[in-house]
C-alpha positions as a printed NumPy array, in Angstrom:
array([[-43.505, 149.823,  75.615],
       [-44.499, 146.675,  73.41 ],
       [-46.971, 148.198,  71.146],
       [-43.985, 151.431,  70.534],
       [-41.976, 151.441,  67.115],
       [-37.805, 151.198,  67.771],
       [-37.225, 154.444,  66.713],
       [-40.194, 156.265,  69.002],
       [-38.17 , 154.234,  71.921],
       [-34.837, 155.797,  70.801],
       [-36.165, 158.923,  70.394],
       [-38.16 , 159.   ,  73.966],
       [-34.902, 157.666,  75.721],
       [-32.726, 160.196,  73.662],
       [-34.94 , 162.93 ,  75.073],
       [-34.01 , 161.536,  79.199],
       [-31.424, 163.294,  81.218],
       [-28.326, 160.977,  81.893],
       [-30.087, 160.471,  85.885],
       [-33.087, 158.967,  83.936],
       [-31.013, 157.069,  81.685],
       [-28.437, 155.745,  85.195],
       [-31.677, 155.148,  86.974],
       [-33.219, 153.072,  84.224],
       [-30.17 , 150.935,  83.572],
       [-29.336, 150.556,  87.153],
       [-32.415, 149.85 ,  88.666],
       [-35.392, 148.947,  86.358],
       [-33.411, 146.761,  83.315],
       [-34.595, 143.182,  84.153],
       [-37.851, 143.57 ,  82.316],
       [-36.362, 145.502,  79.187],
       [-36.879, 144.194,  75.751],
       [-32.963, 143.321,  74.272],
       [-34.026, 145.463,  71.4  ],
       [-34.731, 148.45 ,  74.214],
       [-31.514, 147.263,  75.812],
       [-29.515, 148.233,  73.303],
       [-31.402, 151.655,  72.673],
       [-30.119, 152.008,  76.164],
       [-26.5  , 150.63 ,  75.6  ],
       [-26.725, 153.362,  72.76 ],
       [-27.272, 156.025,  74.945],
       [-24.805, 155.239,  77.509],
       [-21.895, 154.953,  75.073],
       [-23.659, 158.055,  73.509],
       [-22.924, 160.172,  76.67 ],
       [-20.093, 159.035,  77.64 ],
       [-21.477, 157.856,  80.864],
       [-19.735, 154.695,  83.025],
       [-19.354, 152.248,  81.4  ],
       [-20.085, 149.822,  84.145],
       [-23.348, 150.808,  83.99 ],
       [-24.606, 148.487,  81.868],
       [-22.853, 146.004,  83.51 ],
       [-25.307, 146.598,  85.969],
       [-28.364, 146.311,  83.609],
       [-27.095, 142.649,  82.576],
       [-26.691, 142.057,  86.133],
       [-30.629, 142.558,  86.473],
       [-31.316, 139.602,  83.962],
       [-28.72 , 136.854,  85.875],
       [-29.716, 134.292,  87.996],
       [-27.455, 133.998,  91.445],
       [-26.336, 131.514,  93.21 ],
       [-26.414, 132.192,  96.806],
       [-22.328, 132.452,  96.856],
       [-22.642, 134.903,  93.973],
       [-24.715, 136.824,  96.121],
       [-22.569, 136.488,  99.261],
       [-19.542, 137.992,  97.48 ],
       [-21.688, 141.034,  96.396],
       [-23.365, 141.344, 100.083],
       [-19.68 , 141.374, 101.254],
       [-18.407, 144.21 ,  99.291],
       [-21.719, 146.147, 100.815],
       [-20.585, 144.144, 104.745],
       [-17.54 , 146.054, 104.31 ],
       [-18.162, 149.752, 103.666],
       [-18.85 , 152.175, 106.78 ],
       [-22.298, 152.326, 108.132],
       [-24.328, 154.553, 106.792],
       [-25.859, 155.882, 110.413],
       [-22.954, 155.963, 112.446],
       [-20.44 , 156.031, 110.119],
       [-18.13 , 153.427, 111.825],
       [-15.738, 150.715, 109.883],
       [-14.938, 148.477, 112.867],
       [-18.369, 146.292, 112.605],
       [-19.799, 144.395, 109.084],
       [-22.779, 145.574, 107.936],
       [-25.554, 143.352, 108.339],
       [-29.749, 143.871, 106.57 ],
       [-32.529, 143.63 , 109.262],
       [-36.498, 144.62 , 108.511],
       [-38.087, 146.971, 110.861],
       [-41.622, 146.365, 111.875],
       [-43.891, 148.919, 113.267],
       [-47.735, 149.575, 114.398],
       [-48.994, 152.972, 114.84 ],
       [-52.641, 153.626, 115.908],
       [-55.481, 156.3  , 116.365],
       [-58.858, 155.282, 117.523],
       [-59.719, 153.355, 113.994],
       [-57.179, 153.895, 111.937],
       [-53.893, 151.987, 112.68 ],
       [-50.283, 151.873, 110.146],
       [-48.252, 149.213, 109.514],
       [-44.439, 148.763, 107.918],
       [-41.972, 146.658, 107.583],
       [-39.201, 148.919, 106.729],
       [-35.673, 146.959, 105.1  ],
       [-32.67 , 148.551, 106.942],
       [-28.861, 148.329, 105.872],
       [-26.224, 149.281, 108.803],
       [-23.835, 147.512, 111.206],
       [-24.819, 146.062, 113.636],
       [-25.022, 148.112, 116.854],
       [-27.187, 150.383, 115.286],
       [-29.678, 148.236, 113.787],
       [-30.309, 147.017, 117.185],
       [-31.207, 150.592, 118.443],
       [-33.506, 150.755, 115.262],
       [-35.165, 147.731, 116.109],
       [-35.33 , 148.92 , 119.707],
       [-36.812, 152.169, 118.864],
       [-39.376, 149.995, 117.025],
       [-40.659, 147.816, 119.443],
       [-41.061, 150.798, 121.892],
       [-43.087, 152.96 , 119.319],
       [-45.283, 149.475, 118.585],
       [-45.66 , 149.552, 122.492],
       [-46.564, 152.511, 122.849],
       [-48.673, 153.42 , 119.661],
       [-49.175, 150.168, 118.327],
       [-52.314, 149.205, 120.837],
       [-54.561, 152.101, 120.416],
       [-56.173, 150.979, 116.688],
       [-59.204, 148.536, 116.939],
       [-59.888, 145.991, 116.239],
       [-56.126, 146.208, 114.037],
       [-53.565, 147.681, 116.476],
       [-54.688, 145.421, 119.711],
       [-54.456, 142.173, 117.143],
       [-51.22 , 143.131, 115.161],
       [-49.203, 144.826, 117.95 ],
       [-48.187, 141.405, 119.724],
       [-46.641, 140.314, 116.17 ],
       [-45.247, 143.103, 115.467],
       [-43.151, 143.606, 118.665],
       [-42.157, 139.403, 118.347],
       [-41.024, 139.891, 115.096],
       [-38.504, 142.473, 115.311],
       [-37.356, 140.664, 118.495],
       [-36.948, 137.564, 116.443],
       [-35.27 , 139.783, 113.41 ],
       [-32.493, 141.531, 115.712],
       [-31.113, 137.975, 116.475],
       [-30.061, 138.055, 113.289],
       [-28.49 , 141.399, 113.457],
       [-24.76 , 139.951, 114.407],
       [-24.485, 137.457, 112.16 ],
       [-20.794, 136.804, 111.172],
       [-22.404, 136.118, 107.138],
       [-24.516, 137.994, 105.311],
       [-28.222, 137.072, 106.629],
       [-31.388, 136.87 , 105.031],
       [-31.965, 140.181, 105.279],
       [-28.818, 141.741, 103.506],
       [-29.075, 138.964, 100.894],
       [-32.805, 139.969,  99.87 ],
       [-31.146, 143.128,  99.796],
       [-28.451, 142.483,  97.351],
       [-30.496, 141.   ,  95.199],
       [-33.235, 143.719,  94.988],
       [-30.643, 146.189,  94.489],
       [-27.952, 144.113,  92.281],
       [-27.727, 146.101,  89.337],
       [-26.556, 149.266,  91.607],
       [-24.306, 147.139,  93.286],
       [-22.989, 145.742,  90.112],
       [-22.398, 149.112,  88.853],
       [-20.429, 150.74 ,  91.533],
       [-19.042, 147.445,  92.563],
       [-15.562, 149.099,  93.302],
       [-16.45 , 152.271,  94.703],
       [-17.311, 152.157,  98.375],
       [-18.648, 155.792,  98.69 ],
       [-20.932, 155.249,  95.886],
       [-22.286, 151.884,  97.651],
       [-22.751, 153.98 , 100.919],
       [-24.769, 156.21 ,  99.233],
       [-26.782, 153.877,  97.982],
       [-27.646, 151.992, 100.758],
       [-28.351, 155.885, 103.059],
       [-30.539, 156.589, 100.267],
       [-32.851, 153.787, 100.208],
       [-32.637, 153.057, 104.416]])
């Protein structure tokens, strides 16, 4: 929006519904102009929407420490998981990699996954036995990328009951810290969060 006047920005963000104008502040603010920050701080106050919201837009433009992001992977280690629904276990992050193949045309993800511990193992069990079973049947891609695929989520799930946050859940936090920021003190909210993008 460089090349837009002030008041055609005010006037396009007046127009959003208050999920556009959450969404916005909460997830896509590191980029934003201060001028378009404000426009935004505007409409908040405007609509009476949480406040902390925009406390999670100026979270977007901080740099972190790894501590600071510890303390807000924590808050995220400590709310049920959002598969099983259990308290007893800290969340932990782990990436799930996967091959799927027909003939010549063969898929690959790796697929960021928030949840305690227990049941990011099955995860990353289910994914090595769909690699092994439908990983192999692409050429050349599948036969070459199957063996790596199936090591790394064996390597990954080491990581799975770590007693800190791992690399995982902090790449996590950080992608996501202007949500977390926001609903820093509401644990249902963070759940909800975390099922949605899982």
């Amino acid at each position: 929006m460089a090349g837009f006047d002030l008041d055609d920005i005010a006037k396009h963000y007046a127009k959003m519904s208050d999920s556009d104008i959450i969404r916005i502040a909460t997830q896509e603010a590191k980029g934003l102009r201060p001028e378009v920050f404000g426009i935004i701080e505007n409409e908040v106050a405007k609509r009476n929407l949480n406040a902390d919201i925009m406390k999670g837009a100026a979270a977007q433009k901080k740099k972190y420490t790894v501590g600071e992001l510890e303390k807000y992977a924590e808050q995220l280690r400590n709310i049920a998981c959002p598969i099983c629904n259990q308290t007893q276990k800290k969340l932990n992050g782990t990436v799930l990699y996967t091959v799927k193949s027909f003939l010549i045309v063969s898929t690959f993800s790796k697929k960021p996954l928030i949840a305690c511990p227990d049941c990011l193992d099955k995860k990353n069990n289910d994914s090595i036995t769909s690699t092994m079973l439908l990983g192999w049947w692409g050429i050349p891609w599948g036969i070459l990328r199957t063996p790596f695929y199936i090591y790394n989520n064996i390597k990954i799930k080491k990581e799975n009951h770590s007693q800190k946050a791992n690399g995982t859940l902090l790449s996590y936090t950080l992608a996501n810290i202007g949500e977390i920021e926001t609903y820093f003190e509401n644990p249902m909210q963070l759940q909800k969060i975390i099922t949605v993008k899982n």
